[in-house]
Coordinates of C-alpha atoms and ligand atoms in Angstrom, one line a residue:
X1 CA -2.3 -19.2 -15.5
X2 CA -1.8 -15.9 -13.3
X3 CA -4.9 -14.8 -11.8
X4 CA -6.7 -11.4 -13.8
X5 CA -7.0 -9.3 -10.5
X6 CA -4.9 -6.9 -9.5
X7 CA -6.1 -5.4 -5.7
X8 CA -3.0 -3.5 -4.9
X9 CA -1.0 -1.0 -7.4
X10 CA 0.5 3.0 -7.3
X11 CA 0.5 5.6 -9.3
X12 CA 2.2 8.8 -9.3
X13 CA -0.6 10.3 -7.1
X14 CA 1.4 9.0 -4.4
X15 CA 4.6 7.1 -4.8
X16 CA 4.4 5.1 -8.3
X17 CA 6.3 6.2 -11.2
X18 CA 3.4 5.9 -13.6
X19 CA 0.7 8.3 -13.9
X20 CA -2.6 6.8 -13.0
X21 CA -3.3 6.8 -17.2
X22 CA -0.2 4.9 -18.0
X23 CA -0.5 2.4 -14.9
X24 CA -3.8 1.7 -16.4
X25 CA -2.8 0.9 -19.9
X26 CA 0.2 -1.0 -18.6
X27 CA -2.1 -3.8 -16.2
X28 CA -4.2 -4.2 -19.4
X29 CA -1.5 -5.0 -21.7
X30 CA -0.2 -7.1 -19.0
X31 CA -3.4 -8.9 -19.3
X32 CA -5.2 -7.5 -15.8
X33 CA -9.0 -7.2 -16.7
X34 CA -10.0 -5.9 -13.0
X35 CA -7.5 -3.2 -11.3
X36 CA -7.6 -1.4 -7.9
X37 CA -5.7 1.5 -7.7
X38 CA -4.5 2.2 -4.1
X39 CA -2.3 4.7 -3.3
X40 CA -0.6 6.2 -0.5
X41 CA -3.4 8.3 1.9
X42 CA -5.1 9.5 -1.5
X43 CA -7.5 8.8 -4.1
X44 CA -6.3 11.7 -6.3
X45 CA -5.4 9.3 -9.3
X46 CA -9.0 7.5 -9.4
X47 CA -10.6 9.9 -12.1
X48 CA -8.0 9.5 -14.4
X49 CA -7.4 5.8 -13.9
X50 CA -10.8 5.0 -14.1
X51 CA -11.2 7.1 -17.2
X52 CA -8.7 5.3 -19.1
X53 CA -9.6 1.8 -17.7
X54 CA -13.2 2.8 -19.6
X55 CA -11.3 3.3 -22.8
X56 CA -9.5 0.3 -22.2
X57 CA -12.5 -2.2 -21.6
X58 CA -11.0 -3.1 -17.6
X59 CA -12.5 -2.7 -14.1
X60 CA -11.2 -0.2 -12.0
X61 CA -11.9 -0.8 -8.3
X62 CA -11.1 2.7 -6.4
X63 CA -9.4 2.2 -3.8
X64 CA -6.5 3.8 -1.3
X65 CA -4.0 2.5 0.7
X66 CA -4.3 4.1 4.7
X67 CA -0.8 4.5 7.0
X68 CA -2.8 3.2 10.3
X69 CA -1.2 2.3 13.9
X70 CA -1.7 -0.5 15.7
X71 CA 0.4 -1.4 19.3
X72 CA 2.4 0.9 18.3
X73 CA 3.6 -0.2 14.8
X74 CA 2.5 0.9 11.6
X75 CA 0.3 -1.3 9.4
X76 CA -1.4 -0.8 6.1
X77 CA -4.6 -1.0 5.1
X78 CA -6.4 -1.1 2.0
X79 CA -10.1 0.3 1.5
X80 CA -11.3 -1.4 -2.0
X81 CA -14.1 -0.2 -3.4
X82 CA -14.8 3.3 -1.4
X83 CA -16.3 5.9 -3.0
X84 CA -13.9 8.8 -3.2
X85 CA -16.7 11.3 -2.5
X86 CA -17.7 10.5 1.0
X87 CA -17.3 12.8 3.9
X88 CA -16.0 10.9 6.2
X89 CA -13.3 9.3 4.0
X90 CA -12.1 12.6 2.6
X91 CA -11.8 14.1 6.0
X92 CA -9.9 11.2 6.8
X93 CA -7.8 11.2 4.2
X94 CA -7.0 15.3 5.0
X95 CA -5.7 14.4 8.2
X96 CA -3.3 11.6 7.2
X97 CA -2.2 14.9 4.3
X98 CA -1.5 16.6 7.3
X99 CA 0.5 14.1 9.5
X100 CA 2.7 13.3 6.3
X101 CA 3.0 17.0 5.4
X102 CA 4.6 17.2 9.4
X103 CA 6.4 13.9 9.0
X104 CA 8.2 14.7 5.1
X105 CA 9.2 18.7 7.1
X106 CA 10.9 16.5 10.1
X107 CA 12.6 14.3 7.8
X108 CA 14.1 17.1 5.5
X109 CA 15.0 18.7 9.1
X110 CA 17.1 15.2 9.9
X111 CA 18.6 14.9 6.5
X112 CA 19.7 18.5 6.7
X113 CA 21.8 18.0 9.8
X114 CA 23.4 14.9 8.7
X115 CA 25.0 17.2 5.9
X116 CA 22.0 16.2 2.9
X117 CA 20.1 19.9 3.4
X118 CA 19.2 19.5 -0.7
X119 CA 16.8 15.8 -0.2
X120 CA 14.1 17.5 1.4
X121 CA 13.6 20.0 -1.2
X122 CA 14.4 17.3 -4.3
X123 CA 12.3 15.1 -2.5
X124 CA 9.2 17.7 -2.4
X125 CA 10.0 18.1 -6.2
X126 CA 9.8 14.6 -7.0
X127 CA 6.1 14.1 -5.4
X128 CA 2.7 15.3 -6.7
X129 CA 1.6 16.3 -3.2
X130 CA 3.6 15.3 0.0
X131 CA 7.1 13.5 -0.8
X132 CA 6.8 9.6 1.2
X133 CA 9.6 8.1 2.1
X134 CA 9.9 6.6 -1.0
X135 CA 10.6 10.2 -2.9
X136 CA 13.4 11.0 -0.3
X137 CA 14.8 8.3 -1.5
X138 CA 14.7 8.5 -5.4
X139 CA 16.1 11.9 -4.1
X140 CA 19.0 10.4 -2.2
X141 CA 20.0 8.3 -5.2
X142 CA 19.6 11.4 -7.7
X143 CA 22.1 13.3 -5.3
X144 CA 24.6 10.4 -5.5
X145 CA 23.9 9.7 -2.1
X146 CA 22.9 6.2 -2.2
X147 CA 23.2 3.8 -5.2
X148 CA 19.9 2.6 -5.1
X149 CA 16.2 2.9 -3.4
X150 CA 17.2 0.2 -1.3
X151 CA 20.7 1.2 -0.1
X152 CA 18.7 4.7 0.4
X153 CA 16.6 2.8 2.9
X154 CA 18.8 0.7 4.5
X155 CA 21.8 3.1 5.8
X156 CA 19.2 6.5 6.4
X157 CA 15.4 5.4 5.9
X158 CA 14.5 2.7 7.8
X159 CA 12.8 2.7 11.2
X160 CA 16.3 2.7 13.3
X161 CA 18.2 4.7 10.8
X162 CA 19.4 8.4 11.0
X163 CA 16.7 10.2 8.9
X164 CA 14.0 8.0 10.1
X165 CA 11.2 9.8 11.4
X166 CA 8.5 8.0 13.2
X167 CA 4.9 9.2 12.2
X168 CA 2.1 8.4 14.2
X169 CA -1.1 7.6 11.7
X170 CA -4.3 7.1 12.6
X171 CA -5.6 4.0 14.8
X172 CA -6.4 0.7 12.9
X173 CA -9.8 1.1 14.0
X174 CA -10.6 4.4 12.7
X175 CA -9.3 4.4 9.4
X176 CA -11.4 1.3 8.9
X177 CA -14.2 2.9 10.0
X178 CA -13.4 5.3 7.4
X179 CA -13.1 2.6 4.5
X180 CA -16.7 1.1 5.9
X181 CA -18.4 5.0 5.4
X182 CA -17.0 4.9 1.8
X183 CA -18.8 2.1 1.3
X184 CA -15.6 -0.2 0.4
X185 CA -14.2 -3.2 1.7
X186 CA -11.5 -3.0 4.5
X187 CA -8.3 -5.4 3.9
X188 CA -5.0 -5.7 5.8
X189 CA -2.5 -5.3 3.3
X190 CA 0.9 -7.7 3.1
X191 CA 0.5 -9.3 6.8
X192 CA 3.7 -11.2 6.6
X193 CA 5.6 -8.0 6.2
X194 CA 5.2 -6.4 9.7
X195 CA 8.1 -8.9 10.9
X196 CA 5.5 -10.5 13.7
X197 CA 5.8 -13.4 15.2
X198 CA 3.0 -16.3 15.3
X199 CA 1.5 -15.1 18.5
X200 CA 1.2 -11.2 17.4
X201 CA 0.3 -12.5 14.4
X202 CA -2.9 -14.0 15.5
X203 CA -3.3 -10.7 18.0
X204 CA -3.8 -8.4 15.1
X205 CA -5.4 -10.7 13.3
X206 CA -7.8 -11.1 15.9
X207 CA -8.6 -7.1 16.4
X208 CA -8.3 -6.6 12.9
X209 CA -11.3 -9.0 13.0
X210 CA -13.1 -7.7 16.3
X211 CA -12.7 -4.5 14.2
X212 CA -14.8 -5.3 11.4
X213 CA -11.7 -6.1 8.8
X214 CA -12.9 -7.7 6.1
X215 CA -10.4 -9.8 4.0
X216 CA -6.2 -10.0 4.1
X217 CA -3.7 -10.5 1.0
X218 CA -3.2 -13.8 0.8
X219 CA -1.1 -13.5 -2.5
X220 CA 1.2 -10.4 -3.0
X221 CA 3.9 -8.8 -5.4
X222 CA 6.3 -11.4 -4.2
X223 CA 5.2 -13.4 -1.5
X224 CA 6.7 -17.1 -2.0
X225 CA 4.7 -20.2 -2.3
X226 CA 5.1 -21.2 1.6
X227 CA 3.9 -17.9 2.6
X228 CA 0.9 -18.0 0.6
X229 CA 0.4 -21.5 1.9
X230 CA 0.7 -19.6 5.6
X231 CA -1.1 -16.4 5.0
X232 CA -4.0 -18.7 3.2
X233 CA -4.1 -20.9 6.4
X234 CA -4.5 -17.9 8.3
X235 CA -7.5 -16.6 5.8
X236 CA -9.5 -19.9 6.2
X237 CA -8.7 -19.8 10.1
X238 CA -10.6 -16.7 10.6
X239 CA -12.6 -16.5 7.8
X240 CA -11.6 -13.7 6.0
X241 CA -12.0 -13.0 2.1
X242 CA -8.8 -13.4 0.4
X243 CA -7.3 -10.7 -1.7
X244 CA -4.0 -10.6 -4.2
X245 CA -2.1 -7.6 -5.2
X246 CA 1.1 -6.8 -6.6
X247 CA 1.9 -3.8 -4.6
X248 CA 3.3 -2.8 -8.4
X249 CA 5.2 0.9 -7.8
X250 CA 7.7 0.9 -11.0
X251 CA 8.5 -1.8 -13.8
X252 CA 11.9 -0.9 -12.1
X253 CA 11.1 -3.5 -9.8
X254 CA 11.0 -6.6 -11.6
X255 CA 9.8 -8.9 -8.5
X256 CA 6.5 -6.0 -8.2
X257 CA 5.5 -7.4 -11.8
X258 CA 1.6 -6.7 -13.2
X259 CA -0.3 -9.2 -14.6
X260 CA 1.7 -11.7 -12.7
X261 CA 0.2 -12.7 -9.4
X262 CA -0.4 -16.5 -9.0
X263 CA -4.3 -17.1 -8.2
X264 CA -5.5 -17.6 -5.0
X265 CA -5.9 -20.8 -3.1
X266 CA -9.2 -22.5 -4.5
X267 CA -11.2 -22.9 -1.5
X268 CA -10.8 -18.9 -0.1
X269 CA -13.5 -16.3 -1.8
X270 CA -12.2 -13.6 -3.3
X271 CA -12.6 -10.3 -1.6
X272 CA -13.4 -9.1 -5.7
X273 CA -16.8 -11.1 -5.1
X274 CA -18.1 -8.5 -2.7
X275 CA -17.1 -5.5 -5.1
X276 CA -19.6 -4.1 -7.4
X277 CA -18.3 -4.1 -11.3
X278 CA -17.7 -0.6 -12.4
X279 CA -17.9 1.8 -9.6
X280 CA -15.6 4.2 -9.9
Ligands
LIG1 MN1 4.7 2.8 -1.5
LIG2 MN1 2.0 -1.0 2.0
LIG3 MN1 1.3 -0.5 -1.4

């Protein structure tokens, strides 16, 4: 039976292709009775999600997703449960606005001189605030440039390719301090998808401990069976809470599918245990 949490989602307050009101009514009918929303450096979509997940009888954990650095790579972490209101996560959350706003004005500035001067601007369209990486590319594909989001990312988007543009973020450290003020729970998202091997591996997973991290996903959108077995391993090893999300952006993507995730590993505790029902 697939598990009825969903820790890990986007809506169109950052780079999702549902608004936060149709994401909501599509977890339900998918069967998801407790959803975090967690988008992109903002909790713009929380009213409305949690608005609608009232109407529809579900949870709604507020939550966002943070672009942090760590040794000079960027990893993502998701605060679960903040409150949206505090100080310190709202000034937080106005700086990474403001190192994306730079970052989306260098890669228009890229794309431009390799002959593509109408992504930038498409791409601005296409987002509610600042255009991700993930707009330039429903841009590129648009334009006829690439055939797909994935081709898009591949031959110009990727760290390595022409219109990649490297962003610095905040430190790991701070934007969990951020997620701590807000009251929420602080969770490395998708850990096997930084590329590290076993020895950085247990490096970050070691600060990100010493840190103050609280739980990693131990079951994501589509993480196979031996990876869960891995990244569970890793979860007892430590001791950190387990959490499962489907990093769900579009039904586009069939393998990013609500309602579903395979549960979690029996003997790890949820990181849903240490969220209050209904605080959004
Ligand atoms: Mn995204
Ligand atoms: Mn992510
Ligand atoms: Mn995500």
């Amino acid at each position: 039976m697939p598990s009825r949490e969903d820790f890990h989602t986007h809506s169109t307050a950052s780079d999702g292709s549902l608004t936060p009101v149709e994401l909501v009514d599509a977890a339900a009918d998918a069967g998801v009775e407790r959803l975090a929303l967690t988008d992109h450096d903002t909790v713009a979509g929380l009213a409305q999600a949690a608005g609608q997940a009232r109407r529809r009888g579900i949870d709604l954990v507020p939550g966002v997703e943070l672009s942090t650095r760590w040794e000079g790579r960027t990893l993502h972490l998701v605060g679960l449960g903040v409150n949206p209101e505090d100080a310190a996560l709202k000034a937080g959350l106005a700086r990474l606005a403001s190192l994306r706003e730079v970052r989306a004005g260098r890669m228009a500035e890229r794309l431009a001189r390799l002959g593509l001067a109408d992504v930038g601007p498409a791409a601005q369209q296409l987002a509610a605030g600042t255009p991700t990486r993930t707009h330039f590319a429903r841009a590129l594909v648009a334009q006829g440039h690439a055939k797909d989001s994935q081709d898009a990312f591949k031959r110009l988007l990727r760290r390595g390719k022409p219109g990649y543009v490297a962003s610095e973020w905040v430190p790991l450290g701070e934007a969990m301090g951020w997620v701590h003020a807000a009251g929420g729970r602080a969770v490395l998202a998708h850990p096997h998808r930084y590329k590290l091997t076993g020895a950085w591996m247990r490096r970050l997973l070691s600060d990100f401990q010493a840190l103050g991290g609280d739980a990693i996903e131990v079951v994501c959108g589509n993480t196979p069976p031996s990876q869960i077995q891995h990244l569970a391993g890793l979860a007892r090893r430590f001791g950190f809470l387990a959490s499962s999300g489907s990093d769900f952006h579009t039904p586009v993507l069939r393998w990013h599918k609500l309602g579903q995730l395979p549960s979690l590993p029996r003997d790890l505790v949820s990181v849903g245990t240490q969220l209050e029902a209904g605080h959004a």
